[in-house]
């Protein structure tokens, strides 16, 4: 199963980009033996529209156009359900075992995800109740994907 992060904005050179790349590389290496490919990152341009609703709509169109089809979608949204790393790993394994070809994780821009993007999601997931910059959320998602691969492979990285 192909893992994809579809995110609004670009990570500029710096510590966030380096950390994200490190987790994506680790996840790619550990995921291969589990039947997972990627994780790939698809970056969607930030909208220049004036109104937040218009920015979310523009970015949402880009997100929806970039989704692999067919596939499952998990959207990161503060209104979503908090999930543990173990639950996320189990969800990834269950989708893989059902023969789902791709699993995309959606990360909106500064204004969040459009209703259309949230509506396309099979599940909304929150990284707690705090607000995080969308660039940092990308690093956190990459780490959680790596953590999921270590959980599924029984690696000691995850110390629950």
PDB file of C-alpha atoms in Angstrom:
ATOM      1  CA  UNK A   1       0.000   0.000   0.000  1.00  0.00           C
ATOM      2  CA  UNK A   2       1.294   3.427  -0.946  1.00  0.00           C
ATOM      3  CA  UNK A   3       1.413   6.027   1.839  1.00  0.00           C
ATOM      4  CA  UNK A   4       1.034   9.660   0.795  1.00  0.00           C
ATOM      5  CA  UNK A   5       1.088  12.946   2.693  1.00  0.00           C
ATOM      6  CA  UNK A   6      -0.821  15.613   0.771  1.00  0.00           C
ATOM      7  CA  UNK A   7       0.068  18.934   2.377  1.00  0.00           C
ATOM      8  CA  UNK A   8      -0.555  22.588   1.643  1.00  0.00           C
ATOM      9  CA  UNK A   9       2.630  24.655   1.473  1.00  0.00           C
ATOM     10  CA  UNK A  10       6.290  23.945   1.025  1.00  0.00           C
ATOM     11  CA  UNK A  11       8.767  23.147   3.745  1.00  0.00           C
ATOM     12  CA  UNK A  12      11.626  25.592   3.337  1.00  0.00           C
ATOM     13  CA  UNK A  13      15.198  24.536   4.010  1.00  0.00           C
ATOM     14  CA  UNK A  14      15.778  24.260   7.724  1.00  0.00           C
ATOM     15  CA  UNK A  15      15.248  22.012  10.723  1.00  0.00           C
ATOM     16  CA  UNK A  16      11.606  21.149   9.995  1.00  0.00           C
ATOM     17  CA  UNK A  17      12.450  19.988   6.480  1.00  0.00           C
ATOM     18  CA  UNK A  18      15.463  18.002   7.669  1.00  0.00           C
ATOM     19  CA  UNK A  19      13.513  16.306  10.454  1.00  0.00           C
ATOM     20  CA  UNK A  20      10.613  15.511   8.142  1.00  0.00           C
ATOM     21  CA  UNK A  21      13.011  14.030   5.566  1.00  0.00           C
ATOM     22  CA  UNK A  22      14.661  11.913   8.256  1.00  0.00           C
ATOM     23  CA  UNK A  23      11.340  10.397   9.397  1.00  0.00           C
ATOM     24  CA  UNK A  24      10.139   9.855   5.820  1.00  0.00           C
ATOM     25  CA  UNK A  25      13.379   8.061   4.972  1.00  0.00           C
ATOM     26  CA  UNK A  26      13.142   5.859   8.055  1.00  0.00           C
ATOM     27  CA  UNK A  27       9.473   5.095   7.391  1.00  0.00           C
ATOM     28  CA  UNK A  28      10.259   4.185   3.794  1.00  0.00           C
ATOM     29  CA  UNK A  29      12.982   1.775   4.797  1.00  0.00           C
ATOM     30  CA  UNK A  30      11.042   0.097   7.600  1.00  0.00           C
ATOM     31  CA  UNK A  31       7.761   0.067   5.687  1.00  0.00           C
ATOM     32  CA  UNK A  32       9.015  -1.921   2.690  1.00  0.00           C
ATOM     33  CA  UNK A  33       9.080  -5.226   4.555  1.00  0.00           C
ATOM     34  CA  UNK A  34       5.539  -4.516   5.756  1.00  0.00           C
ATOM     35  CA  UNK A  35       4.123  -4.055   2.258  1.00  0.00           C
ATOM     36  CA  UNK A  36       4.107  -0.255   2.482  1.00  0.00           C
ATOM     37  CA  UNK A  37       5.622   2.076  -0.077  1.00  0.00           C
ATOM     38  CA  UNK A  38       6.443   5.752   0.255  1.00  0.00           C
ATOM     39  CA  UNK A  39       5.642   7.756   2.178  1.00  0.00           C
ATOM     40  CA  UNK A  40       5.483  10.244  -0.647  1.00  0.00           C
ATOM     41  CA  UNK A  41       4.782  13.931  -0.117  1.00  0.00           C
ATOM     42  CA  UNK A  42       2.649  15.934  -2.504  1.00  0.00           C
ATOM     43  CA  UNK A  43       2.839  19.664  -1.852  1.00  0.00           C
ATOM     44  CA  UNK A  44      -0.093  21.864  -2.800  1.00  0.00           C
ATOM     45  CA  UNK A  45       0.518  25.558  -3.419  1.00  0.00           C
ATOM     46  CA  UNK A  46      -0.804  27.943  -0.796  1.00  0.00           C
ATOM     47  CA  UNK A  47      -3.646  30.047  -2.127  1.00  0.00           C
ATOM     48  CA  UNK A  48      -3.222  33.801  -2.518  1.00  0.00           C
ATOM     49  CA  UNK A  49      -6.954  34.475  -2.164  1.00  0.00           C
ATOM     50  CA  UNK A  50      -7.908  37.228   0.245  1.00  0.00           C
ATOM     51  CA  UNK A  51     -10.685  35.532   2.201  1.00  0.00           C
ATOM     52  CA  UNK A  52      -9.953  32.449   4.328  1.00  0.00           C
ATOM     53  CA  UNK A  53     -12.955  30.614   2.826  1.00  0.00           C
ATOM     54  CA  UNK A  54     -11.611  31.205  -0.677  1.00  0.00           C
ATOM     55  CA  UNK A  55      -8.096  30.105   0.333  1.00  0.00           C
ATOM     56  CA  UNK A  56      -9.455  26.878   1.840  1.00  0.00           C
ATOM     57  CA  UNK A  57     -11.565  26.223  -1.270  1.00  0.00           C
ATOM     58  CA  UNK A  58      -8.597  26.788  -3.614  1.00  0.00           C
ATOM     59  CA  UNK A  59      -6.294  24.613  -1.521  1.00  0.00           C
ATOM     60  CA  UNK A  60      -9.007  21.983  -1.093  1.00  0.00           C
ATOM     61  CA  UNK A  61      -9.378  21.695  -4.867  1.00  0.00           C
ATOM     62  CA  UNK A  62      -5.641  21.146  -5.150  1.00  0.00           C
ATOM     63  CA  UNK A  63      -5.697  18.519  -2.424  1.00  0.00           C
ATOM     64  CA  UNK A  64      -8.589  16.617  -3.985  1.00  0.00           C
ATOM     65  CA  UNK A  65      -6.944  16.727  -7.398  1.00  0.00           C
ATOM     66  CA  UNK A  66      -3.740  15.235  -6.008  1.00  0.00           C
ATOM     67  CA  UNK A  67      -5.284  12.227  -4.261  1.00  0.00           C
ATOM     68  CA  UNK A  68      -4.375   8.797  -5.597  1.00  0.00           C
ATOM     69  CA  UNK A  69      -7.491   6.994  -6.729  1.00  0.00           C
ATOM     70  CA  UNK A  70      -8.628   4.588  -5.458  1.00  0.00           C
ATOM     71  CA  UNK A  71      -7.510   4.977  -1.888  1.00  0.00           C
ATOM     72  CA  UNK A  72      -8.377   5.731   1.688  1.00  0.00           C
ATOM     73  CA  UNK A  73      -8.042   9.183   3.201  1.00  0.00           C
ATOM     74  CA  UNK A  74      -7.287  10.356   6.733  1.00  0.00           C
ATOM     75  CA  UNK A  75      -7.564  14.112   7.218  1.00  0.00           C
ATOM     76  CA  UNK A  76      -5.732  15.857  10.018  1.00  0.00           C
ATOM     77  CA  UNK A  77      -8.207  18.258  11.542  1.00  0.00           C
ATOM     78  CA  UNK A  78      -8.568  19.702  15.058  1.00  0.00           C
ATOM     79  CA  UNK A  79     -12.230  18.598  15.053  1.00  0.00           C
ATOM     80  CA  UNK A  80     -11.178  15.001  14.457  1.00  0.00           C
ATOM     81  CA  UNK A  81     -10.845  12.209  16.958  1.00  0.00           C
ATOM     82  CA  UNK A  82      -7.636  11.904  18.898  1.00  0.00           C
ATOM     83  CA  UNK A  83      -5.991   8.580  18.180  1.00  0.00           C
ATOM     84  CA  UNK A  84      -3.084   6.734  19.692  1.00  0.00           C
ATOM     85  CA  UNK A  85      -0.024   5.655  17.745  1.00  0.00           C
ATOM     86  CA  UNK A  86      -1.094   2.038  18.218  1.00  0.00           C
ATOM     87  CA  UNK A  87      -4.534   2.773  16.755  1.00  0.00           C
ATOM     88  CA  UNK A  88      -3.008   4.523  13.762  1.00  0.00           C
ATOM     89  CA  UNK A  89      -0.667   1.581  13.165  1.00  0.00           C
ATOM     90  CA  UNK A  90      -3.593  -0.847  13.407  1.00  0.00           C
ATOM     91  CA  UNK A  91      -5.607   1.258  10.948  1.00  0.00           C
ATOM     92  CA  UNK A  92      -2.723   1.284   8.454  1.00  0.00           C
ATOM     93  CA  UNK A  93      -2.308  -2.491   8.771  1.00  0.00           C
ATOM     94  CA  UNK A  94      -6.059  -3.122   8.407  1.00  0.00           C
ATOM     95  CA  UNK A  95      -6.274  -1.010   5.253  1.00  0.00           C
ATOM     96  CA  UNK A  96      -3.202  -2.725   3.799  1.00  0.00           C
ATOM     97  CA  UNK A  97      -4.615  -6.154   4.631  1.00  0.00           C
ATOM     98  CA  UNK A  98      -7.934  -5.265   2.941  1.00  0.00           C
ATOM     99  CA  UNK A  99      -6.029  -4.522  -0.254  1.00  0.00           C
ATOM    100  CA  UNK A 100      -6.383  -0.736  -0.211  1.00  0.00           C
ATOM    101  CA  UNK A 101      -3.901   0.572  -2.773  1.00  0.00           C
ATOM    102  CA  UNK A 102      -3.145   3.974  -1.209  1.00  0.00           C
ATOM    103  CA  UNK A 103      -3.635   5.802   2.068  1.00  0.00           C
ATOM    104  CA  UNK A 104      -3.415   9.583   1.970  1.00  0.00           C
ATOM    105  CA  UNK A 105      -2.991  11.868   4.961  1.00  0.00           C
ATOM    106  CA  UNK A 106      -4.315  15.385   4.343  1.00  0.00           C
ATOM    107  CA  UNK A 107      -2.766  18.465   5.936  1.00  0.00           C
ATOM    108  CA  UNK A 108      -4.452  21.784   5.240  1.00  0.00           C
ATOM    109  CA  UNK A 109      -2.919  25.219   5.136  1.00  0.00           C
ATOM    110  CA  UNK A 110      -2.951  27.924   7.784  1.00  0.00           C
ATOM    111  CA  UNK A 111      -6.748  28.222   7.519  1.00  0.00           C
ATOM    112  CA  UNK A 112      -7.367  24.474   7.697  1.00  0.00           C
ATOM    113  CA  UNK A 113      -9.035  22.059   5.312  1.00  0.00           C
ATOM    114  CA  UNK A 114     -11.989  22.878   3.101  1.00  0.00           C
ATOM    115  CA  UNK A 115     -15.342  21.196   3.696  1.00  0.00           C
ATOM    116  CA  UNK A 116     -14.831  19.303   0.430  1.00  0.00           C
ATOM    117  CA  UNK A 117     -11.468  17.905   1.585  1.00  0.00           C
ATOM    118  CA  UNK A 118     -12.855  16.973   5.003  1.00  0.00           C
ATOM    119  CA  UNK A 119     -15.856  15.393   3.294  1.00  0.00           C
ATOM    120  CA  UNK A 120     -13.608  13.178   1.163  1.00  0.00           C
ATOM    121  CA  UNK A 121     -11.863  11.824   4.255  1.00  0.00           C
ATOM    122  CA  UNK A 122     -12.758   8.420   5.604  1.00  0.00           C
ATOM    123  CA  UNK A 123     -11.665   9.638   9.014  1.00  0.00           C
ATOM    124  CA  UNK A 124     -10.708  12.888  10.751  1.00  0.00           C
ATOM    125  CA  UNK A 125      -7.799  12.664  13.167  1.00  0.00           C
ATOM    126  CA  UNK A 126      -6.537  15.323  15.589  1.00  0.00           C
ATOM    127  CA  UNK A 127      -3.100  15.627  17.150  1.00  0.00           C
ATOM    128  CA  UNK A 128      -4.667  16.853  20.382  1.00  0.00           C
ATOM    129  CA  UNK A 129      -6.500  20.050  21.145  1.00  0.00           C
ATOM    130  CA  UNK A 130      -3.550  22.409  20.769  1.00  0.00           C
ATOM    131  CA  UNK A 131      -3.003  24.392  17.580  1.00  0.00           C
ATOM    132  CA  UNK A 132       0.149  23.636  15.576  1.00  0.00           C
ATOM    133  CA  UNK A 133       1.626  25.286  12.476  1.00  0.00           C
ATOM    134  CA  UNK A 134       0.848  23.177   9.421  1.00  0.00           C
ATOM    135  CA  UNK A 135       4.587  22.788   8.723  1.00  0.00           C
ATOM    136  CA  UNK A 136       5.095  21.215  12.137  1.00  0.00           C
ATOM    137  CA  UNK A 137       2.066  18.974  11.631  1.00  0.00           C
ATOM    138  CA  UNK A 138       3.807  17.557   8.561  1.00  0.00           C
ATOM    139  CA  UNK A 139       6.822  16.616  10.695  1.00  0.00           C
ATOM    140  CA  UNK A 140       4.525  15.092  13.303  1.00  0.00           C
ATOM    141  CA  UNK A 141       2.672  13.081  10.637  1.00  0.00           C
ATOM    142  CA  UNK A 142       5.940  11.798   9.180  1.00  0.00           C
ATOM    143  CA  UNK A 143       7.037  10.724  12.661  1.00  0.00           C
ATOM    144  CA  UNK A 144       3.720   8.968  13.314  1.00  0.00           C
ATOM    145  CA  UNK A 145       3.999   7.069  10.031  1.00  0.00           C
ATOM    146  CA  UNK A 146       7.511   5.992  11.006  1.00  0.00           C
ATOM    147  CA  UNK A 147       6.272   5.053  14.487  1.00  0.00           C
ATOM    148  CA  UNK A 148       3.456   3.008  12.925  1.00  0.00           C
ATOM    149  CA  UNK A 149       5.978   1.028  10.881  1.00  0.00           C
ATOM    150  CA  UNK A 150       8.054   0.339  13.985  1.00  0.00           C
ATOM    151  CA  UNK A 151       4.966  -0.775  15.918  1.00  0.00           C
ATOM    152  CA  UNK A 152       3.923  -3.119  13.120  1.00  0.00           C
ATOM    153  CA  UNK A 153       7.423  -4.588  12.863  1.00  0.00           C
ATOM    154  CA  UNK A 154       7.922  -4.966  16.632  1.00  0.00           C
ATOM    155  CA  UNK A 155      10.875  -2.553  16.643  1.00  0.00           C
ATOM    156  CA  UNK A 156      11.773  -1.099  20.087  1.00  0.00           C
ATOM    157  CA  UNK A 157      11.482   2.555  18.862  1.00  0.00           C
ATOM    158  CA  UNK A 158       7.933   2.598  20.231  1.00  0.00           C
ATOM    159  CA  UNK A 159       7.976   2.297  23.991  1.00  0.00           C
ATOM    160  CA  UNK A 160       4.323   2.106  25.004  1.00  0.00           C
TER     161      UNK A 160
END
